[in-house]
Each structure stands twice: as C-alpha cells, then as structure tokens.
PDB file of C-alpha atoms in Angstrom:
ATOM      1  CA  UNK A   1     116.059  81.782  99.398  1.00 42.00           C
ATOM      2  CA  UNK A   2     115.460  85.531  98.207  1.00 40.00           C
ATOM      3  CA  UNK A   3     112.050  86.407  97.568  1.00 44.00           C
ATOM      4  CA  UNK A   4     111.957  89.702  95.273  1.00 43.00           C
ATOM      5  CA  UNK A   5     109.072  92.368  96.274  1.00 45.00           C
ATOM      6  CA  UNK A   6     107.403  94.228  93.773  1.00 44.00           C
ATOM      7  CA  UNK A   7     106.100  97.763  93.443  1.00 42.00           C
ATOM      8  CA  UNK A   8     107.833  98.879  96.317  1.00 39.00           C
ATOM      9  CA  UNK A   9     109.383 102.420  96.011  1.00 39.00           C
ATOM     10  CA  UNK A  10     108.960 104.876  99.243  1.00 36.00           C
ATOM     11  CA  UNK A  11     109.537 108.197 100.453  1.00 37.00           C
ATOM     12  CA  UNK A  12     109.885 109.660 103.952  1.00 38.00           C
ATOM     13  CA  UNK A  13     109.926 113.452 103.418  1.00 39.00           C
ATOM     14  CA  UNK A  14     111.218 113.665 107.099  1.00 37.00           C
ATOM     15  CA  UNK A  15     113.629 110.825 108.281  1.00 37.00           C
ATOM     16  CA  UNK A  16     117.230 111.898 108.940  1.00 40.00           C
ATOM     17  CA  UNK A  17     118.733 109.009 106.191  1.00 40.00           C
ATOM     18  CA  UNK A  18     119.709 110.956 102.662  1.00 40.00           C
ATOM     19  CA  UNK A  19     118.411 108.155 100.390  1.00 45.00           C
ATOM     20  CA  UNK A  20     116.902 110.194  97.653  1.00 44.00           C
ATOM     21  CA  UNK A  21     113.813 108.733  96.131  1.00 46.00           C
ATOM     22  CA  UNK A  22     111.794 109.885  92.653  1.00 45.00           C
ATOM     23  CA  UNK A  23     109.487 111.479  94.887  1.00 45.00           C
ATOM     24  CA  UNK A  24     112.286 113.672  96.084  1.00 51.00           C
ATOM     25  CA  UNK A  25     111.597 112.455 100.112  1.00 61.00           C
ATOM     26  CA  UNK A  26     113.727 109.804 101.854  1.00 77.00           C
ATOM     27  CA  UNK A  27     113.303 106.090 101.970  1.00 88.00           C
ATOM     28  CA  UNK A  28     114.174 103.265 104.748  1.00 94.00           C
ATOM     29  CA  UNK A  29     115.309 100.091 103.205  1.00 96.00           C
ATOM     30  CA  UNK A  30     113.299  97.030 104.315  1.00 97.00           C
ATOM     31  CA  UNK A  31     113.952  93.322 104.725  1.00 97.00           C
ATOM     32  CA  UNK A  32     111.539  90.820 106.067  1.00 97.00           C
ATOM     33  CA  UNK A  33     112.646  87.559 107.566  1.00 96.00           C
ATOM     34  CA  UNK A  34     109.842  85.007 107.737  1.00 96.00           C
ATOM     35  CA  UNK A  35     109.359  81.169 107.055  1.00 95.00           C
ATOM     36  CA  UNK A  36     105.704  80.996 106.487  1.00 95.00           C
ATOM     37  CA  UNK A  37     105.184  81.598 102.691  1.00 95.00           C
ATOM     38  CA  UNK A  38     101.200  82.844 102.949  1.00 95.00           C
ATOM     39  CA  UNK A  39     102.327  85.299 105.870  1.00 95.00           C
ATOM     40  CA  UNK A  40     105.666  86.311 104.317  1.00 95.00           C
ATOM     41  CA  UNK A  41     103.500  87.028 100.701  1.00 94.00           C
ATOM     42  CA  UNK A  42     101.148  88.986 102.970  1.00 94.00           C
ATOM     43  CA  UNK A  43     103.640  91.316 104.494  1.00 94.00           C
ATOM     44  CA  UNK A  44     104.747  92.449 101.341  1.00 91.00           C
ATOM     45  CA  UNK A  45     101.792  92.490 100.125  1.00 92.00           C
ATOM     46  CA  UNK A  46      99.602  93.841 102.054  1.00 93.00           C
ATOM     47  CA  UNK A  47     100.883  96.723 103.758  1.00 92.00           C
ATOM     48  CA  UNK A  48     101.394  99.846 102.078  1.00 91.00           C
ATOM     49  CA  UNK A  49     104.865 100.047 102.627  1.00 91.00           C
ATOM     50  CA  UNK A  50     105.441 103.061 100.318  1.00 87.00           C
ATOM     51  CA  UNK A  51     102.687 105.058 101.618  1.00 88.00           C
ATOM     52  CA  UNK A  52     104.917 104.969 104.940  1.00 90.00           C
ATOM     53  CA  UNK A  53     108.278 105.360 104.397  1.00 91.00           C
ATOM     54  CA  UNK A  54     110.049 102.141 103.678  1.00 94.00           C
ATOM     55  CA  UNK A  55     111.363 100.147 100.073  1.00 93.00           C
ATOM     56  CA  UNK A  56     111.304  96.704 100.593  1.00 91.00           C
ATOM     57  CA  UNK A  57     114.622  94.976  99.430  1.00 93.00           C
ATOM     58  CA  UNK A  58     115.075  91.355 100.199  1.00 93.00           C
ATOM     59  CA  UNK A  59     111.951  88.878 101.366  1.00 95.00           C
ATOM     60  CA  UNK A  60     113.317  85.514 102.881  1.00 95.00           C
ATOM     61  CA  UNK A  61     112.324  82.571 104.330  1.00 94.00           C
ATOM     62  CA  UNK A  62     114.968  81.682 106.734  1.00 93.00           C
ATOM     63  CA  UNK A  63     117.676  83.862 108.955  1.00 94.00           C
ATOM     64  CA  UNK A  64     120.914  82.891 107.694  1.00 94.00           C
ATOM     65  CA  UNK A  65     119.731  83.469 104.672  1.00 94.00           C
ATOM     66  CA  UNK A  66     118.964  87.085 105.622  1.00 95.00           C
ATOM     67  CA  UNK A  67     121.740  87.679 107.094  1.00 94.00           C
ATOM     68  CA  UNK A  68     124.102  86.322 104.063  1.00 95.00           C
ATOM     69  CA  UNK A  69     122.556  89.388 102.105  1.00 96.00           C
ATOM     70  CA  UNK A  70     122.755  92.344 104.961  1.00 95.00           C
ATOM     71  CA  UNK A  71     126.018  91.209 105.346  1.00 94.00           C
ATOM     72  CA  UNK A  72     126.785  92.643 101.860  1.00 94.00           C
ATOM     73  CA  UNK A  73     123.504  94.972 101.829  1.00 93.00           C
ATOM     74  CA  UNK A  74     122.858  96.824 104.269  1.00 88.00           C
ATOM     75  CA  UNK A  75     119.420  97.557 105.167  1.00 93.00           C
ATOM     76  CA  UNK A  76     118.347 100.855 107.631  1.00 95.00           C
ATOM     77  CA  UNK A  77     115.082  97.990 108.904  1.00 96.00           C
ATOM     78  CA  UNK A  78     114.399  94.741 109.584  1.00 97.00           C
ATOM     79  CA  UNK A  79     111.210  93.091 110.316  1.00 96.00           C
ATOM     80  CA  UNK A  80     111.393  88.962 111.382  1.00 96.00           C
ATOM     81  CA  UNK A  81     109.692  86.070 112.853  1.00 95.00           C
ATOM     82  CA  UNK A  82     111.703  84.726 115.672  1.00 94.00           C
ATOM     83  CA  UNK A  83     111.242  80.974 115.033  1.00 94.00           C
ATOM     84  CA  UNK A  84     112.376  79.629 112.202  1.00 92.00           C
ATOM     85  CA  UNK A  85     114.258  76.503 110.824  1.00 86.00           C
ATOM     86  CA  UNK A  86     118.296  77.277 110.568  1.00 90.00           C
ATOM     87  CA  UNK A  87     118.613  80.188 112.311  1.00 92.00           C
ATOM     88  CA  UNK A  88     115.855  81.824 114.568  1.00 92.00           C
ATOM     89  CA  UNK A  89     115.088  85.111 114.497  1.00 93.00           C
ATOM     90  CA  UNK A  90     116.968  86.531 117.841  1.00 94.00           C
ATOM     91  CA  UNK A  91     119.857  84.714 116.338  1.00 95.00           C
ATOM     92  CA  UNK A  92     120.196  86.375 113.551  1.00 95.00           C
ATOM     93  CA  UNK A  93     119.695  89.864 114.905  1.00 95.00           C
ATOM     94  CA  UNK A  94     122.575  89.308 117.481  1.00 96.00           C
ATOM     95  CA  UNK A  95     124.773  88.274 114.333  1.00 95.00           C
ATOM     96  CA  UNK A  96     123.706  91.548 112.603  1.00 95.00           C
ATOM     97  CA  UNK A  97     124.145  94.300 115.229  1.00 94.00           C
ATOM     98  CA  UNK A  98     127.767  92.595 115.591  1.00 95.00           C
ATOM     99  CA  UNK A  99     128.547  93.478 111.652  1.00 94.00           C
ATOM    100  CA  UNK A 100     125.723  96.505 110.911  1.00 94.00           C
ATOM    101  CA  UNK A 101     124.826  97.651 114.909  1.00 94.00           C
ATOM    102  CA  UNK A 102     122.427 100.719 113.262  1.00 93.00           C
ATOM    103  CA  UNK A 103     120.080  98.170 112.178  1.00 95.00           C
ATOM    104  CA  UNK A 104     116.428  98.699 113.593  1.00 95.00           C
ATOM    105  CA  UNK A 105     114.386  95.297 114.212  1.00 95.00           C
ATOM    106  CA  UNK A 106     111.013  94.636 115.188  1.00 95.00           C
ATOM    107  CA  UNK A 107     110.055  90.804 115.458  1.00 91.00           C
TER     108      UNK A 107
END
C-alpha cells in the first residue's frame, strides 16, 4: 500500500544528481520501506528531510510493494526495515540493484 508524504520538497546545493528544485539546489528522491505504521508515520514525520537533502516519494508498508513502484520510479535512496511480511527487506534490495543497481540503501 502507498503511503503519500507531505511537505516534503528538498534541496542539496552540492550533490552530483541535476534534479532541480524551487530552491535552485539538488534533491535525492526518497522511499521508505517499513511495516510498522507508528514508526513508518514517524520517519516521515519526524525528520527534517528537506533541511538535508532528500524529497520523500513513496512511504510503504511492505517490500514488494516498494519495489512494484521503483520498478517504474526510480528513486536515487532507499531507507527499509529488513523484516517484514511478503518480502523482507534484504529481499527486496537484491531485486532492486538487479533492475536500478545505483540505488543507495540503508536498513
């Protein structure tokens, strides 16, 4: 299930990706991969992703899921839980460096 995230618009003034922003910097595009709603709703909502560089563009609770939408939208980042319910988190990061290998994780 996609999860949208609000508010989040970023620059990165000096990242090497030349995705323009209305600040005129650069911005990473973010997804995060997590199956635990209240920790899921925190990450988004809680750090300032825009003061650092990123746009969040896809929240969801479960790895295939994620992976159905970077498989048609890229993403430059990709922050997930490892355990989860269809398809754990190592899982789906092996599927996505086969189809998008410039992905960066962290889990």
């Amino acid at each position: 299930m996609r999860i949208g995230i609000k508010g989040f618009r970023v620059c990165q003034r000096r990242c090497g990706i030349k995705k323009k922003c209305t600040r005129g910097g650069s911005v990473f595009k973010l997804v995060i991969v997590e199956d635990e709603d209240h920790i899921r709703h925190s990450l988004e909502r809680l750090i300032p992703w825009n003061e650092i560089g990123f746009q969040g563009v896809g929240a969801f609770s479960d790895g295939s899921d994620a992976l159905e939408y970077l498989r048609e939208n890229p993403s430059d980042a990709v922050l997930s839980d490892i355990r989860m319910a269809r398809m754990s988190g190592l899982e789906m990061i092996r599927c996505l460096h086969e189809i998008h290998p410039h992905v960066k994780v962290v889990i």
